[in-house]
Amino acid sequence: FSTTPLYFFCFFCLLLASSIPFFFFLMIRRPPRSPLSSSSAASDVYKRQVSTQSTGLCESRSCNSSSALLPARQLLADFVPTMLVRRALMTVGTMRNAGGRCSSSFTVLGIETSCDDTGVAVVRSDGAILGEALSGQSEIHAEWGGIVPRLAAKAHEDQLDGVIQAAVERSGVSMSEIDVVAATTGPGLALCLKIGLVAARSIVAEHKKPFVAVNHLEAHILTCRMPQPNMEQPQFPFLGMLVSGGHTQLVAVRGVGRYELIGETLDDAAGEAFDKVARMVNVDGGASLSKLAETGDPHKLALKLPLLKGPKSERRPQFSFSGLKTAVLRGVETGDYSPADVAASFQHTAVQHIALQLDMALKQTRERFSCVVLSGGCA
């Protein structure tokens, strides 16, 4: 019995020693990542050097696809070394003075593969587009009536290297003269975003360049402030009307990284609704529907504006296209209207609906905006 405490002491020491690696693993392990919701801050997608507030830049819908969206934060963690991102932000941060203007010129290679177009551009910090190249996929997706993520990703993979080479050659600069590499990290189709990020990662690793992650929707909203000759930049704050294939949002833009969601769609995005109505009249996508609408009568098919029920005092700036699509479908099923008239009637009502909600937002918001900025892939 005299040796029993010694045995227990030795057993306890062995147990403690074997547990140290396990506890160390728990301490350094990252918490599980969860998809970003509509109330998440856009600048939370990647650790930016600017302080941020709540924003409406969300990734709840995209490109009329059933493919799940991959959170941009997860894409960054999986494909881009964190230190490169931090170094890029520090590099770009040193290029700006207190007023937000660039104190020295720098050149950016930008890669965009969030949906169906493969786009690359070489842009200087003064807004000059030195070179650009684009590869579209409209012919690939035409027969499907919408974007097929797997086909889109395959096309990106096949075309991206050539598009990058063409943009750089047209810019007249070498890779050594490019200061920063930027790529879209979301929202978008996960398969497509991955292609662009892998390519960006390869360039960053080979040429020792810093990397900057770009939020797709934030880029839409802030493109208007890109320096352009003989064009005045919108001043903060302004009201952003974002209309794209996957998003329809009204955003108060008070600065870089400072956004507030004023209103958004309750169901389908505007671009998604256009694509679905296009399939009803057997044309290839929303762009073809708009072209067809030019030859139709916008008042032929009577369609009611959405979200007009209830007292005006209780209405809020929101969008809804689900009921409008159903009304169009019923009109098509009667066989009394030509495709051109259906397209014109739908487009007229949808645009009127967007304009009405925009007007409501301006009236209900007490803030004085410098202007309204219309942006997005369907703008």
GROMACS .gro file of C-alpha atoms in nm:
model
  379
    1PHE     CA    1   0.000   0.000   0.000
    2SER     CA    2   0.293   0.238   0.057
    3THR     CA    3   0.375   0.244  -0.316
    4THR     CA    4   0.013   0.302  -0.431
    5PRO     CA    5   0.032   0.686  -0.418
    6LEU     CA    6   0.350   0.671  -0.626
    7TYR     CA    7   0.175   0.458  -0.890
    8PHE     CA    8  -0.116   0.700  -0.901
    9PHE     CA    9   0.122   0.996  -0.932
   10CYS     CA   10   0.309   0.833  -1.223
   11PHE     CA   11  -0.019   0.744  -1.395
   12PHE     CA   12  -0.142   1.103  -1.359
   13CYS     CA   13   0.181   1.241  -1.507
   14LEU     CA   14   0.157   1.010  -1.808
   15LEU     CA   15  -0.207   1.104  -1.862
   16LEU     CA   16  -0.123   1.475  -1.843
   17ALA     CA   17   0.169   1.440  -2.084
   18SER     CA   18  -0.044   1.254  -2.340
   19SER     CA   19  -0.316   1.521  -2.321
   20ILE     CA   20  -0.092   1.819  -2.394
   21PRO     CA   21  -0.092   1.774  -2.777
   22PHE     CA   22  -0.470   1.740  -2.776
   23PHE     CA   23  -0.522   2.062  -2.578
   24PHE     CA   24  -0.267   2.241  -2.794
   25PHE     CA   25  -0.462   2.135  -3.105
   26LEU     CA   26  -0.784   2.271  -2.957
   27MET     CA   27  -0.619   2.605  -2.884
   28ILE     CA   28  -0.487   2.662  -3.237
   29ARG     CA   29  -0.779   2.510  -3.428
   30ARG     CA   30  -0.989   2.762  -3.615
   31PRO     CA   31  -1.360   2.779  -3.533
   32PRO     CA   32  -1.594   2.630  -3.796
   33ARG     CA   33  -1.686   2.865  -4.076
   34SER     CA   34  -2.050   2.936  -4.144
   35PRO     CA   35  -2.203   3.081  -4.461
   36LEU     CA   36  -2.245   3.457  -4.463
   37SER     CA   37  -2.602   3.576  -4.414
   38SER     CA   38  -2.770   3.883  -4.562
   39SER     CA   39  -2.688   4.083  -4.248
   40SER     CA   40  -2.315   4.009  -4.264
   41ALA     CA   41  -2.074   4.290  -4.339
   42ALA     CA   42  -1.921   4.274  -4.681
   43SER     CA   43  -1.585   4.376  -4.544
   44ASP     CA   44  -1.601   4.087  -4.294
   45VAL     CA   45  -1.552   3.858  -4.594
   46TYR     CA   46  -1.189   3.948  -4.578
   47LYS     CA   47  -0.990   4.126  -4.305
   48ARG     CA   48  -0.969   4.478  -4.441
   49GLN     CA   49  -0.780   4.765  -4.290
   50VAL     CA   50  -1.084   4.990  -4.279
   51SER     CA   51  -1.338   4.988  -3.997
   52THR     CA   52  -1.678   4.866  -4.112
   53GLN     CA   53  -2.040   4.872  -4.014
   54SER     CA   54  -2.342   4.658  -4.103
   55THR     CA   55  -2.397   4.612  -4.476
   56GLY     CA   56  -2.644   4.467  -4.717
   57LEU     CA   57  -2.386   4.317  -4.951
   58CYS     CA   58  -2.486   3.955  -4.914
   59GLU     CA   59  -2.445   3.635  -5.108
   60SER     CA   60  -2.783   3.475  -5.061
   61ARG     CA   61  -2.855   3.438  -5.434
   62SER     CA   62  -2.647   3.424  -5.746
   63CYS     CA   63  -2.670   3.373  -6.122
   64ASN     CA   64  -3.002   3.187  -6.132
   65SER     CA   65  -2.834   2.866  -6.018
   66SER     CA   66  -2.906   2.592  -5.770
   67SER     CA   67  -2.536   2.559  -5.694
   68ALA     CA   68  -2.449   2.635  -5.333
   69LEU     CA   69  -2.242   2.944  -5.275
   70LEU     CA   70  -1.903   2.903  -5.116
   71PRO     CA   71  -1.831   3.168  -4.849
   72ALA     CA   72  -1.556   3.401  -4.963
   73ARG     CA   73  -1.381   3.369  -4.628
   74GLN     CA   74  -1.355   2.993  -4.678
   75LEU     CA   75  -1.223   3.039  -5.031
   76LEU     CA   76  -0.956   3.273  -4.901
   77ALA     CA   77  -0.854   3.036  -4.624
   78ASP     CA   78  -0.838   2.738  -4.858
   79PHE     CA   79  -0.662   2.891  -5.158
   80VAL     CA   80  -0.477   3.207  -5.055
   81PRO     CA   81  -0.214   3.228  -4.780
   82THR     CA   82  -0.330   3.469  -4.511
   83MET     CA   83   0.005   3.642  -4.494
   84LEU     CA   84  -0.016   3.733  -4.863
   85VAL     CA   85  -0.354   3.895  -4.807
   86ARG     CA   86  -0.228   4.093  -4.508
   87ARG     CA   87   0.085   4.198  -4.697
   88ALA     CA   88  -0.130   4.313  -4.990
   89LEU     CA   89  -0.350   4.525  -4.767
   90MET     CA   90  -0.045   4.679  -4.603
   91THR     CA   91   0.109   4.746  -4.944
   92VAL     CA   92  -0.203   4.911  -5.084
   93GLY     CA   93  -0.259   5.093  -4.755
   94THR     CA   94   0.080   5.261  -4.777
   95MET     CA   95  -0.012   5.389  -5.122
   96ARG     CA   96  -0.293   5.602  -4.978
   97ASN     CA   97  -0.273   5.921  -4.782
   98ALA     CA   98  -0.517   6.046  -4.519
   99GLY     CA   99  -0.761   6.176  -4.779
  100GLY     CA  100  -0.804   5.837  -4.943
  101ARG     CA  101  -0.621   5.943  -5.260
  102CYS     CA  102  -0.330   5.746  -5.396
  103SER     CA  103  -0.003   5.917  -5.318
  104SER     CA  104   0.184   5.697  -5.565
  105SER     CA  105   0.081   5.510  -5.878
  106PHE     CA  106   0.039   5.135  -5.878
  107THR     CA  107  -0.087   4.875  -6.124
  108VAL     CA  108  -0.337   4.596  -6.055
  109LEU     CA  109  -0.405   4.273  -6.243
  110GLY     CA  110  -0.773   4.193  -6.183
  111ILE     CA  111  -0.933   3.852  -6.242
  112GLU     CA  112  -1.312   3.800  -6.253
  113THR     CA  113  -1.469   3.452  -6.274
  114SER     CA  114  -1.773   3.481  -6.046
  115CYS     CA  115  -2.031   3.365  -6.301
  116ASP     CA  116  -2.025   3.304  -6.677
  117ASP     CA  117  -1.778   3.559  -6.818
  118THR     CA  118  -1.402   3.525  -6.789
  119GLY     CA  119  -1.268   3.878  -6.750
  120VAL     CA  120  -0.917   4.008  -6.687
  121ALA     CA  121  -0.788   4.365  -6.686
  122VAL     CA  122  -0.470   4.551  -6.605
  123VAL     CA  123  -0.567   4.879  -6.439
  124ARG     CA  124  -0.357   5.166  -6.310
  125SER     CA  125  -0.447   5.345  -5.988
  126ASP     CA  126  -0.543   5.661  -6.177
  127GLY     CA  127  -0.824   5.465  -6.345
  128ALA     CA  128  -0.653   5.400  -6.675
  129ILE     CA  129  -0.736   5.056  -6.818
  130LEU     CA  130  -0.405   4.954  -6.972
  131GLY     CA  131  -0.531   4.627  -7.113
  132GLU     CA  132  -0.833   4.401  -7.088
  133ALA     CA  133  -0.968   4.077  -7.231
  134LEU     CA  134  -1.302   3.901  -7.202
  135SER     CA  135  -1.430   3.556  -7.294
  136GLY     CA  136  -1.807   3.513  -7.290
  137GLN     CA  137  -2.008   3.195  -7.252
  138SER     CA  138  -2.349   3.289  -7.391
  139GLU     CA  139  -2.335   3.022  -7.661
  140ILE     CA  140  -2.249   2.753  -7.408
  141HIS     CA  141  -2.548   2.823  -7.183
  142ALA     CA  142  -2.801   2.928  -7.448
  143GLU     CA  143  -2.963   2.587  -7.485
  144TRP     CA  144  -3.009   2.555  -7.108
  145GLY     CA  145  -3.187   2.886  -7.054
  146GLY     CA  146  -2.954   2.986  -6.771
  147ILE     CA  147  -2.607   2.945  -6.628
  148VAL     CA  148  -2.493   2.586  -6.567
  149PRO     CA  149  -2.219   2.606  -6.297
  150ARG     CA  150  -2.030   2.297  -6.411
  151LEU     CA  151  -2.013   2.414  -6.773
  152ALA     CA  152  -1.923   2.767  -6.665
  153ALA     CA  153  -1.635   2.642  -6.450
  154LYS     CA  154  -1.505   2.423  -6.733
  155ALA     CA  155  -1.510   2.720  -6.972
  156HIS     CA  156  -1.326   2.937  -6.717
  157GLU     CA  157  -1.063   2.668  -6.675
  158ASP     CA  158  -1.014   2.638  -7.052
  159GLN     CA  159  -1.005   3.012  -7.127
  160LEU     CA  160  -0.854   3.186  -6.824
  161ASP     CA  161  -0.483   3.142  -6.902
  162GLY     CA  162  -0.530   3.279  -7.253
  163VAL     CA  163  -0.742   3.569  -7.130
  164ILE     CA  164  -0.480   3.664  -6.871
  165GLN     CA  165  -0.204   3.650  -7.131
  166ALA     CA  166  -0.405   3.862  -7.376
  167ALA     CA  167  -0.483   4.130  -7.113
  168VAL     CA  168  -0.120   4.156  -7.003
  169GLU     CA  169   0.006   4.172  -7.362
  170ARG     CA  170  -0.243   4.445  -7.453
  171SER     CA  171  -0.145   4.646  -7.146
  172GLY     CA  172   0.214   4.680  -7.259
  173VAL     CA  173   0.347   4.605  -6.911
  174SER     CA  174   0.531   4.300  -6.784
  175MET     CA  175   0.442   4.095  -6.478
  176SER     CA  176   0.732   4.255  -6.294
  177GLU     CA  177   0.563   4.595  -6.338
  178ILE     CA  178   0.234   4.477  -6.188
  179ASP     CA  179   0.214   4.565  -5.819
  180VAL     CA  180  -0.097   4.382  -5.698
  181VAL     CA  181  -0.305   4.082  -5.807
  182ALA     CA  182  -0.678   4.097  -5.730
  183ALA     CA  183  -0.954   3.840  -5.783
  184THR     CA  184  -1.323   3.808  -5.710
  185THR     CA  185  -1.381   3.599  -5.398
  186GLY     CA  186  -1.762   3.617  -5.382
  187PRO     CA  187  -2.052   3.629  -5.405
  188GLY     CA  188  -2.067   3.399  -5.702
  189LEU     CA  189  -2.067   3.037  -5.813
  190ALA     CA  190  -1.828   2.832  -5.601
  191LEU     CA  191  -1.691   2.628  -5.891
  192CYS     CA  192  -1.624   2.942  -6.095
  193LEU     CA  193  -1.471   3.144  -5.811
  194LYS     CA  194  -1.230   2.861  -5.741
  195ILE     CA  195  -1.088   2.877  -6.095
  196GLY     CA  196  -1.004   3.246  -6.066
  197LEU     CA  197  -0.857   3.212  -5.718
  198VAL     CA  198  -0.634   2.920  -5.814
  199ALA     CA  199  -0.501   3.120  -6.110
  200ALA     CA  200  -0.444   3.426  -5.890
  201ARG     CA  201  -0.268   3.211  -5.633
  202SER     CA  202  -0.035   3.074  -5.899
  203ILE     CA  203   0.059   3.425  -6.018
  204VAL     CA  204   0.105   3.549  -5.661
  205ALA     CA  205   0.334   3.259  -5.574
  206GLU     CA  206   0.538   3.274  -5.895
  207HIS     CA  207   0.592   3.649  -5.911
  208LYS     CA  208   0.588   3.727  -5.535
  209LYS     CA  209   0.298   3.972  -5.566
  210PRO     CA  210   0.054   4.075  -5.293
  211PHE     CA  211  -0.307   3.959  -5.327
  212VAL     CA  212  -0.628   4.153  -5.267
  213ALA     CA  213  -0.967   3.983  -5.238
  214VAL     CA  214  -1.257   4.163  -5.405
  215ASN     CA  215  -1.623   4.141  -5.307
  216HIS     CA  216  -1.831   4.114  -5.622
  217LEU     CA  217  -2.114   4.341  -5.506
  218GLU     CA  218  -1.888   4.595  -5.341
  219ALA     CA  219  -1.700   4.625  -5.669
  220HIS     CA  220  -2.026   4.692  -5.855
  221ILE     CA  221  -2.113   4.973  -5.615
  222LEU     CA  222  -1.769   5.136  -5.597
  223THR     CA  223  -1.676   5.116  -5.967
  224CYS     CA  224  -1.841   5.455  -6.014
  225ARG     CA  225  -1.564   5.610  -5.803
  226MET     CA  226  -1.292   5.477  -6.027
  227PRO     CA  227  -1.100   5.782  -6.155
  228GLN     CA  228  -1.198   5.873  -6.509
  229PRO     CA  229  -1.091   6.170  -6.722
  230ASN     CA  230  -1.350   6.448  -6.751
  231MET     CA  231  -1.587   6.266  -6.515
  232GLU     CA  232  -1.673   6.370  -6.161
  233GLN     CA  233  -1.672   6.093  -5.903
  234PRO     CA  234  -1.985   6.047  -5.689
  235GLN     CA  235  -1.923   6.175  -5.339
  236PHE     CA  236  -2.015   5.986  -5.022
  237PRO     CA  237  -2.278   5.927  -4.911
  238PHE     CA  238  -2.473   5.804  -5.212
  239LEU     CA  239  -2.757   5.556  -5.264
  240GLY     CA  240  -2.660   5.245  -5.456
  241MET     CA  241  -2.922   5.065  -5.664
  242LEU     CA  242  -2.769   4.722  -5.730
  243VAL     CA  243  -2.942   4.516  -6.000
  244SER     CA  244  -2.777   4.191  -6.104
  245GLY     CA  245  -2.853   3.832  -6.193
  246GLY     CA  246  -2.844   3.724  -5.831
  247HIS     CA  247  -2.911   4.042  -5.630
  248THR     CA  248  -3.148   4.335  -5.619
  249GLN     CA  249  -3.058   4.569  -5.334
  250LEU     CA  250  -3.077   4.930  -5.222
  251VAL     CA  251  -2.764   5.020  -5.026
  252ALA     CA  252  -2.667   5.340  -4.847
  253VAL     CA  253  -2.298   5.386  -4.928
  254ARG     CA  254  -2.126   5.611  -4.674
  255GLY     CA  255  -1.767   5.518  -4.751
  256VAL     CA  256  -1.542   5.229  -4.846
  257GLY     CA  257  -1.656   4.943  -4.626
  258ARG     CA  258  -1.941   5.148  -4.476
  259TYR     CA  259  -2.275   5.021  -4.609
  260GLU     CA  260  -2.630   4.991  -4.485
  261LEU     CA  261  -2.893   4.775  -4.649
  262ILE     CA  262  -3.205   4.983  -4.716
  263GLY     CA  263  -3.406   4.720  -4.903
  264GLU     CA  264  -3.372   4.403  -5.109
  265THR     CA  265  -3.576   4.146  -5.296
  266LEU     CA  266  -3.806   3.918  -5.102
  267ASP     CA  267  -3.777   3.637  -5.356
  268ASP     CA  268  -3.616   3.643  -5.702
  269ALA     CA  269  -3.357   3.892  -5.818
  270ALA     CA  270  -3.439   4.109  -6.119
  271GLY     CA  271  -3.191   3.930  -6.346
  272GLU     CA  272  -3.321   3.592  -6.237
  273ALA     CA  273  -3.678   3.699  -6.317
  274PHE     CA  274  -3.571   3.818  -6.662
  275ASP     CA  275  -3.406   3.483  -6.732
  276LYS     CA  276  -3.714   3.288  -6.625
  277VAL     CA  277  -3.952   3.499  -6.833
  278ALA     CA  278  -3.713   3.458  -7.126
  279ARG     CA  279  -3.759   3.081  -7.102
  280MET     CA  280  -4.138   3.129  -7.105
  281VAL     CA  281  -4.119   3.298  -7.446
  282ASN     CA  282  -3.839   3.071  -7.574
  283VAL     CA  283  -3.554   3.321  -7.600
  284ASP     CA  284  -3.200   3.285  -7.470
  285GLY     CA  285  -3.165   3.478  -7.145
  286GLY     CA  286  -3.256   3.818  -7.008
  287ALA     CA  287  -3.048   4.015  -7.258
  288SER     CA  288  -3.237   3.856  -7.549
  289LEU     CA  289  -3.565   3.927  -7.370
  290SER     CA  290  -3.481   4.298  -7.346
  291LYS     CA  291  -3.394   4.308  -7.714
  292LEU     CA  292  -3.721   4.134  -7.801
  293ALA     CA  293  -3.912   4.384  -7.583
  294GLU     CA  294  -3.803   4.669  -7.812
  295THR     CA  295  -4.044   4.544  -8.078
  296GLY     CA  296  -4.341   4.480  -7.845
  297ASP     CA  297  -4.624   4.680  -7.688
  298PRO     CA  298  -4.550   4.738  -7.315
  299HIS     CA  299  -4.922   4.790  -7.241
  300LYS     CA  300  -5.057   4.487  -7.424
  301LEU     CA  301  -5.046   4.247  -7.129
  302ALA     CA  302  -5.189   4.413  -6.817
  303LEU     CA  303  -4.962   4.338  -6.522
  304LYS     CA  304  -5.002   4.470  -6.168
  305LEU     CA  305  -4.714   4.632  -5.985
  306PRO     CA  306  -4.595   4.419  -5.692
  307LEU     CA  307  -4.606   4.521  -5.324
  308LEU     CA  308  -4.875   4.790  -5.350
  309LYS     CA  309  -5.113   4.641  -5.095
  310GLY     CA  310  -5.165   4.803  -4.756
  311PRO     CA  311  -5.135   5.165  -4.638
  312LYS     CA  312  -4.854   5.369  -4.788
  313SER     CA  313  -4.727   5.453  -4.439
  314GLU     CA  314  -4.653   5.085  -4.375
  315ARG     CA  315  -4.470   5.015  -4.701
  316ARG     CA  316  -4.095   4.974  -4.707
  317PRO     CA  317  -3.855   4.977  -5.005
  318GLN     CA  318  -3.848   4.610  -5.106
  319PHE     CA  319  -3.864   4.414  -5.429
  320SER     CA  320  -4.062   4.111  -5.540
  321PHE     CA  321  -4.074   3.947  -5.882
  322SER     CA  322  -4.231   3.610  -5.799
  323GLY     CA  323  -4.593   3.720  -5.843
  324LEU     CA  324  -4.503   3.914  -6.155
  325LYS     CA  325  -4.354   3.601  -6.312
  326THR     CA  326  -4.668   3.404  -6.229
  327ALA     CA  327  -4.886   3.668  -6.394
  328VAL     CA  328  -4.668   3.659  -6.705
  329LEU     CA  329  -4.691   3.278  -6.717
  330ARG     CA  330  -5.070   3.294  -6.704
  331GLY     CA  331  -5.068   3.544  -6.990
  332VAL     CA  332  -4.839   3.322  -7.198
  333GLU     CA  333  -5.060   3.019  -7.136
  334THR     CA  334  -5.365   3.196  -7.281
  335GLY     CA  335  -5.189   3.222  -7.617
  336ASP     CA  336  -5.339   3.569  -7.673
  337TYR     CA  337  -5.011   3.761  -7.665
  338SER     CA  338  -4.707   3.759  -7.888
  339PRO     CA  339  -4.363   3.693  -7.732
  340ALA     CA  340  -4.260   4.051  -7.808
  341ASP     CA  341  -4.564   4.194  -7.629
  342VAL     CA  342  -4.507   3.966  -7.329
  343ALA     CA  343  -4.142   4.070  -7.310
  344ALA     CA  344  -4.224   4.441  -7.341
  345SER     CA  345  -4.503   4.423  -7.082
  346PHE     CA  346  -4.290   4.237  -6.831
  347GLN     CA  347  -3.989   4.465  -6.875
  348HIS     CA  348  -4.202   4.778  -6.846
  349THR     CA  349  -4.364   4.656  -6.522
  350ALA     CA  350  -4.038   4.529  -6.370
  351VAL     CA  351  -3.854   4.855  -6.437
  352GLN     CA  352  -4.149   5.056  -6.308
  353HIS     CA  353  -4.146   4.845  -5.991
  354ILE     CA  354  -3.773   4.910  -5.937
  355ALA     CA  355  -3.816   5.285  -5.997
  356LEU     CA  356  -4.108   5.302  -5.752
  357GLN     CA  357  -3.911   5.129  -5.475
  358LEU     CA  358  -3.612   5.353  -5.541
  359ASP     CA  359  -3.831   5.660  -5.512
  360MET     CA  360  -3.977   5.526  -5.187
  361ALA     CA  361  -3.628   5.472  -5.044
  362LEU     CA  362  -3.527   5.830  -5.124
  363LYS     CA  363  -3.841   5.967  -4.961
  364GLN     CA  364  -3.825   5.753  -4.647
  365THR     CA  365  -3.454   5.796  -4.585
  366ARG     CA  366  -3.378   6.121  -4.405
  367GLU     CA  367  -3.017   6.110  -4.513
  368ARG     CA  368  -2.918   6.346  -4.792
  369PHE     CA  369  -2.745   6.147  -5.066
  370SER     CA  370  -2.521   6.314  -5.319
  371CYS     CA  371  -2.667   6.102  -5.600
  372VAL     CA  372  -2.810   5.763  -5.695
  373VAL     CA  373  -2.572   5.509  -5.849
  374LEU     CA  374  -2.723   5.235  -6.066
  375SER     CA  375  -2.490   4.936  -6.098
  376GLY     CA  376  -2.481   4.562  -6.149
  377GLY     CA  377  -2.478   4.313  -6.432
  378CYS     CA  378  -2.842   4.389  -6.524
  379ALA     CA  379  -2.829   4.765  -6.470
   0.00000   0.00000   0.00000
